[in-house]
Tab-separated table of C-alpha atoms and ligand atoms in Angstrom:
chain	number	residue	atom	x	y	z
A	853	MET	CA	98.311	120.605	81.373
A	854	THR	CA	99.971	124.299	82.232
A	855	ASP	CA	102.274	124.168	85.231
A	856	ALA	CA	102.068	127.924	85.848
A	857	ARG	CA	106.049	127.531	87.456
A	858	PRO	CA	108.768	125.404	85.202
A	859	ASP	CA	110.780	123.350	87.022
A	860	SER	CA	114.121	125.167	86.034
A	861	ILE	CA	113.228	128.428	87.805
A	862	PRO	CA	113.809	128.437	91.311
A	863	ARG	CA	111.077	128.549	94.101
A	864	PRO	CA	110.761	129.437	97.853
A	865	ASP	CA	111.757	126.470	99.488
A	866	SER	CA	107.796	125.333	100.591
A	867	ILE	CA	109.535	122.021	102.616
A	868	GLY	CA	111.577	123.621	104.833
A	869	ARG	CA	108.753	127.093	105.626
A	870	PRO	CA	106.531	126.015	108.919
A	871	ASP	CA	103.240	127.664	107.229
A	872	SER	CA	103.571	125.419	104.354
A	873	LEU	CA	102.834	122.262	106.824
A	874	LYS	CA	99.732	122.544	107.226
A	875	GLY	CA	97.699	118.442	107.641
A	876	VAL	CA	95.292	117.676	109.815
A	877	VAL	CA	94.992	117.999	113.383
A	878	LEU	CA	93.157	115.966	115.758
A	879	VAL	CA	91.519	117.051	118.109
A	880	VAL	CA	90.187	114.536	121.252
A	881	GLU	CA	87.690	117.092	123.326
A	882	ASP	CA	84.586	116.241	125.094
A	883	GLU	CA	83.893	119.876	125.472
A	884	ARG	CA	81.569	121.193	123.161
A	885	ALA	CA	83.107	124.883	123.257
A	886	ILE	CA	86.601	123.778	123.875
A	887	SER	CA	86.257	122.045	120.467
A	888	ASP	CA	84.483	124.493	118.580
A	889	LEU	CA	86.096	127.164	119.717
A	890	LEU	CA	89.819	125.235	118.340
A	891	ARG	CA	88.503	124.121	115.624
A	892	MET	CA	87.862	127.710	114.503
A	893	TYR	CA	91.076	129.219	115.319
A	894	LEU	CA	93.271	126.110	113.626
A	895	SER	CA	90.689	126.230	110.442
A	896	ARG	CA	91.570	130.092	109.976
A	897	GLU	CA	94.920	128.903	110.044
A	898	GLY	CA	95.053	126.525	107.525
A	899	PHE	CA	94.820	123.317	109.029
A	900	GLY	CA	92.385	120.527	108.651
A	901	VAL	CA	90.845	119.961	111.669
A	902	HIS	CA	88.984	116.590	112.736
A	903	VAL	CA	87.076	116.019	116.178
A	904	SER	CA	86.462	113.159	118.135
A	905	VAL	CA	84.591	113.264	121.516
A	906	THR	CA	85.895	110.233	123.055
A	907	GLY	CA	88.651	108.364	124.178
A	908	PRO	CA	87.988	105.146	122.017
A	909	ASP	CA	87.033	107.022	118.754
A	910	GLY	CA	90.239	109.392	119.489
A	911	LEU	CA	92.243	106.593	118.692
A	912	ALA	CA	90.471	105.098	116.188
A	913	ALA	CA	91.649	108.109	114.503
A	914	ALA	CA	94.887	108.534	115.554
A	915	ARG	CA	94.987	105.843	113.721
A	916	SER	CA	93.330	106.224	110.406
A	917	LEU	CA	93.834	109.809	109.737
A	918	HIS	CA	97.795	110.444	109.758
A	919	PRO	CA	97.171	113.907	111.882
A	920	ALA	CA	100.058	116.337	111.945
A	921	VAL	CA	99.321	116.788	115.610
A	922	VAL	CA	96.687	115.393	118.186
A	923	LEU	CA	95.423	118.037	120.682
A	924	LEU	CA	94.448	115.569	123.407
A	925	ASP	CA	91.963	116.332	126.238
A	926	VAL	CA	92.845	114.302	130.154
A	927	GLY	CA	89.195	113.243	130.604
A	928	LEU	CA	87.587	111.963	128.539
A	929	PRO	CA	85.161	109.337	128.157
A	930	GLY	CA	85.656	105.795	127.408
A	931	MET	CA	89.010	105.938	127.386
A	932	ASP	CA	91.661	108.210	129.617
A	933	GLY	CA	93.964	110.974	127.426
A	934	THR	CA	96.832	109.344	128.556
A	935	GLU	CA	95.533	105.377	128.220
A	936	VAL	CA	94.600	107.011	124.286
A	937	CYS	CA	98.527	108.306	124.132
A	938	ARG	CA	99.640	105.693	125.878
A	939	GLN	CA	98.352	102.687	123.506
A	940	LEU	CA	99.376	105.366	120.655
A	941	ARG	CA	103.153	104.660	121.532
A	942	ALA	CA	102.406	101.413	122.528
A	943	GLU	CA	101.957	100.404	118.813
A	944	GLY	CA	105.151	102.428	117.717
A	945	ASN	CA	102.694	105.452	116.560
A	946	TRP	CA	104.605	109.115	117.716
A	947	VAL	CA	102.736	111.406	116.150
A	948	PRO	CA	103.344	114.347	117.847
A	949	VAL	CA	100.984	114.770	121.037
A	950	ILE	CA	99.756	118.199	122.561
A	951	PHE	CA	97.703	117.206	126.268
A	952	CYS	CA	95.196	119.580	127.072
A	953	THR	CA	94.963	119.646	131.077
A	954	ALA	CA	92.075	121.129	133.588
A	955	ARG	CA	94.165	120.969	136.168
A	956	ASP	CA	97.545	120.839	137.718
A	957	ASP	CA	97.360	117.559	139.559
A	958	GLU	CA	96.739	116.032	136.104
A	959	VAL	CA	100.326	118.022	134.745
A	960	ASP	CA	102.016	116.194	136.468
A	961	ARG	CA	100.455	112.816	135.897
A	962	VAL	CA	101.180	113.280	132.831
A	963	LEU	CA	104.593	114.026	132.994
A	964	GLY	CA	104.729	111.218	135.564
A	965	LEU	CA	103.477	109.104	133.141
A	966	GLU	CA	106.451	109.795	130.872
A	967	LEU	CA	103.564	108.995	127.986
A	968	GLY	CA	106.702	110.866	125.249
A	969	ALA	CA	104.109	113.892	125.759
A	970	ASP	CA	105.272	116.518	123.200
A	971	ASP	CA	103.713	119.635	125.049
A	972	TYR	CA	100.813	120.552	127.211
A	973	VAL	CA	98.943	123.512	127.900
A	974	THR	CA	96.511	123.581	131.165
A	975	LYS	CA	92.755	125.177	130.587
A	976	PRO	CA	91.539	127.366	130.585
A	977	PHE	CA	93.517	127.632	127.670
A	978	SER	CA	94.157	131.103	124.791
A	979	PRO	CA	93.321	129.459	121.232
A	980	ARG	CA	96.611	131.082	119.854
A	981	GLU	CA	98.698	129.617	122.587
A	982	VAL	CA	97.297	126.318	121.722
A	983	VAL	CA	97.830	127.239	117.451
A	984	ALA	CA	101.173	128.748	118.550
A	985	ARG	CA	102.109	125.172	120.136
A	986	VAL	CA	100.596	123.634	117.569
A	987	LYS	CA	103.012	124.938	115.064
A	988	SER	CA	105.443	124.548	117.254
A	989	VAL	CA	105.699	120.733	117.189
A	990	ILE	CA	105.205	120.380	113.755
A	991	ARG	CA	108.626	122.266	113.180
A	992	ARG	CA	110.362	120.213	115.520
A	993	ALA	CA	109.323	117.138	114.061
A	994	THR	CA	109.579	118.125	110.759
A	995	LEU	CA	112.989	119.123	111.422
A	996	ALA	CA	114.101	116.159	113.176
A	997	GLN	CA	112.877	114.162	110.333
A	998	GLU	CA	115.294	116.160	107.824
A	999	ARG	CA	118.245	115.319	110.172
A	1000	ASP	CA	117.452	112.011	109.658
A	1001	GLY	CA	118.811	112.066	106.033
A	1002	PRO	CA	117.634	110.241	102.264
A	1003	LEU	CA	114.251	108.848	103.040
A	1004	ALA	CA	114.207	104.798	102.331
A	1005	LEU	CA	110.748	102.848	101.628
A	1006	GLY	CA	110.550	100.105	99.759
A	1007	SER	CA	113.157	99.485	97.340
A	1008	VAL	CA	113.685	103.598	97.116
A	1009	VAL	CA	116.073	106.079	98.039
A	1010	VAL	CA	115.483	109.755	97.938
A	1011	ASP	CA	118.317	111.968	99.745
A	1012	PRO	CA	116.555	115.675	100.295
A	1013	VAL	CA	120.276	116.780	100.983
A	1014	THR	CA	121.476	116.249	98.211
A	1015	ARG	CA	117.980	115.799	95.623
A	1016	ARG	CA	119.230	112.323	94.513
A	1017	ALA	CA	117.569	109.582	93.964
A	1018	TRP	CA	117.290	105.687	93.640
A	1019	VAL	CA	115.431	102.596	92.716
A	1020	ASP	CA	116.813	98.939	93.490
A	1021	GLU	CA	119.591	101.549	93.930
A	1022	ALA	CA	120.277	102.158	90.355
A	1023	GLU	CA	119.819	106.175	90.364
A	1024	ILE	CA	117.453	107.992	88.721
A	1025	THR	CA	116.619	111.244	87.431
A	1026	LEU	CA	113.508	113.419	88.456
A	1027	THR	CA	112.611	117.221	88.285
A	1028	ALA	CA	112.903	119.562	90.902
A	1029	THR	CA	108.906	119.132	91.371
A	1030	GLU	CA	109.085	115.501	90.676
A	1031	PHE	CA	111.465	114.985	93.831
A	1032	ASP	CA	109.699	117.495	96.111
A	1033	LEU	CA	106.230	115.815	95.561
A	1034	LEU	CA	108.311	112.142	96.367
A	1035	ALA	CA	110.399	113.250	98.928
A	1036	HIS	CA	107.658	114.848	100.819
A	1037	LEU	CA	105.004	111.384	100.802
A	1038	MET	CA	107.759	109.697	102.195
A	1039	ALA	CA	108.649	111.917	104.303
A	1040	ASN	CA	105.217	111.011	105.945
A	1041	PRO	CA	104.676	107.549	104.896
A	1042	GLY	CA	101.392	106.186	105.148
A	1043	ARG	CA	99.838	109.874	105.818
A	1044	VAL	CA	97.305	110.592	102.863
A	1045	PHE	CA	97.560	113.970	101.080
A	1046	SER	CA	94.709	115.396	99.549
A	1047	ARG	CA	96.141	117.417	96.121
A	1048	GLU	CA	94.807	120.650	97.503
A	1049	GLN	CA	97.288	119.768	100.144
A	1050	LEU	CA	100.075	118.593	97.855
A	1051	LEU	CA	99.686	121.808	95.384
A	1052	SER	CA	100.326	124.045	99.365
A	1053	GLU	CA	103.006	122.178	100.665
A	1054	VAL	CA	104.915	120.947	97.646
A	1055	TRP	CA	104.245	123.354	94.765
A	1056	GLY	CA	103.543	126.042	97.384
A	1057	TYR	CA	100.770	127.862	96.379
A	1058	ALA	CA	97.034	127.895	96.299
A	1059	ALA	CA	95.193	125.748	94.375
A	1060	VAL	CA	93.840	127.721	92.249
A	1061	VAL	CA	96.011	126.405	89.472
A	1062	GLY	CA	94.018	123.302	89.626
A	1063	THR	CA	95.014	119.237	91.260
A	1064	ARG	CA	94.582	117.803	87.455
A	1065	THR	CA	98.365	119.146	87.701
A	1066	VAL	CA	99.090	117.035	91.326
A	1067	ASP	CA	97.417	113.606	89.300
A	1068	VAL	CA	99.789	115.020	85.901
A	1069	HIS	CA	103.193	114.541	88.193
A	1070	VAL	CA	102.228	112.049	90.576
A	1071	ALA	CA	101.815	109.860	86.857
A	1072	GLN	CA	104.897	110.868	85.784
A	1073	VAL	CA	106.899	109.715	89.578
A	1074	ARG	CA	105.375	106.372	88.752
A	1075	GLY	CA	106.759	106.251	85.050
A	1076	LYS	CA	109.742	106.464	86.672
A	1077	LEU	CA	109.716	104.338	89.394
A	1078	GLY	CA	107.843	101.650	87.443
A	1079	ASP	CA	107.245	98.493	89.378
A	1080	ALA	CA	109.293	99.784	92.588
A	1081	ASP	CA	106.433	102.440	92.914
A	1082	VAL	CA	105.405	103.787	96.280
A	1083	ILE	CA	102.893	106.183	95.877
A	1084	ARG	CA	99.161	105.037	96.279
A	1085	THR	CA	96.245	106.371	95.409
A	1086	VAL	CA	93.693	107.246	97.968
A	1087	ARG	CA	89.961	107.304	96.005
A	1088	GLY	CA	88.052	110.410	96.500
A	1089	VAL	CA	91.046	111.596	98.605
A	1090	GLY	CA	94.218	112.098	97.465
A	1091	TYR	CA	98.168	110.453	97.738
A	1092	SER	CA	100.038	108.614	100.083
A	1093	ALA	CA	103.400	106.751	100.039
A	1094	GLU	CA	103.378	103.405	101.362
A	1095	ALA	CA	106.211	100.304	100.660
A	1096	GLY	CA	104.426	97.983	98.195
A	1097	ALA	CA	101.648	100.760	97.626
T	75	CA	CA1	87.389	116.467	129.234
């Protein structure tokens, strides 16, 4: 294995850098022209983009894809965007939601229903403005997570502030990269990361060094967690952190 940056060399803080926090943006939108435009602008910024064109499909995708943000049209076939959001919140899913509204009366409805929307944009919108809003809600969500202090999953606890980790209350020693990898996965429980995403978000560099590096580090972390392993291998996709993985 070749790791271009040994653990002892300080590196830019990739976890706290907003530009590195790319994930999948779920676009729920039945107007093809709008979803095409959003896909183009968001992809250019390094986000993965998944488009659903009906309310029920959008709800299913929000549950299964663990998107970083949902861009949710209000008027949708099958199920209104407001109902999609209401169901997610009722299930305890607090994925950031940005509503895309067509008219001012829709804005009033979205705000009046107190659906826990994170933001809204009114059509016609500038794609650049939407991208800026997406980045902003991701930044806010990340800051909220960091304020929460230690992360716990199963019998594993990591504290991003002191950079210490424990299994069943016994402290374990992780290298800087192993710590960042585990903390990044545990900060987003259930969310599946591709190896390329982990390279870019944890290591902070492009995927050209080869994704095998990720597998090697995951194996090392697992060796240290032992029976308390919380990293799940998602075949053909990547990794996620889950209790009882
Ligand atoms: Ca629509």
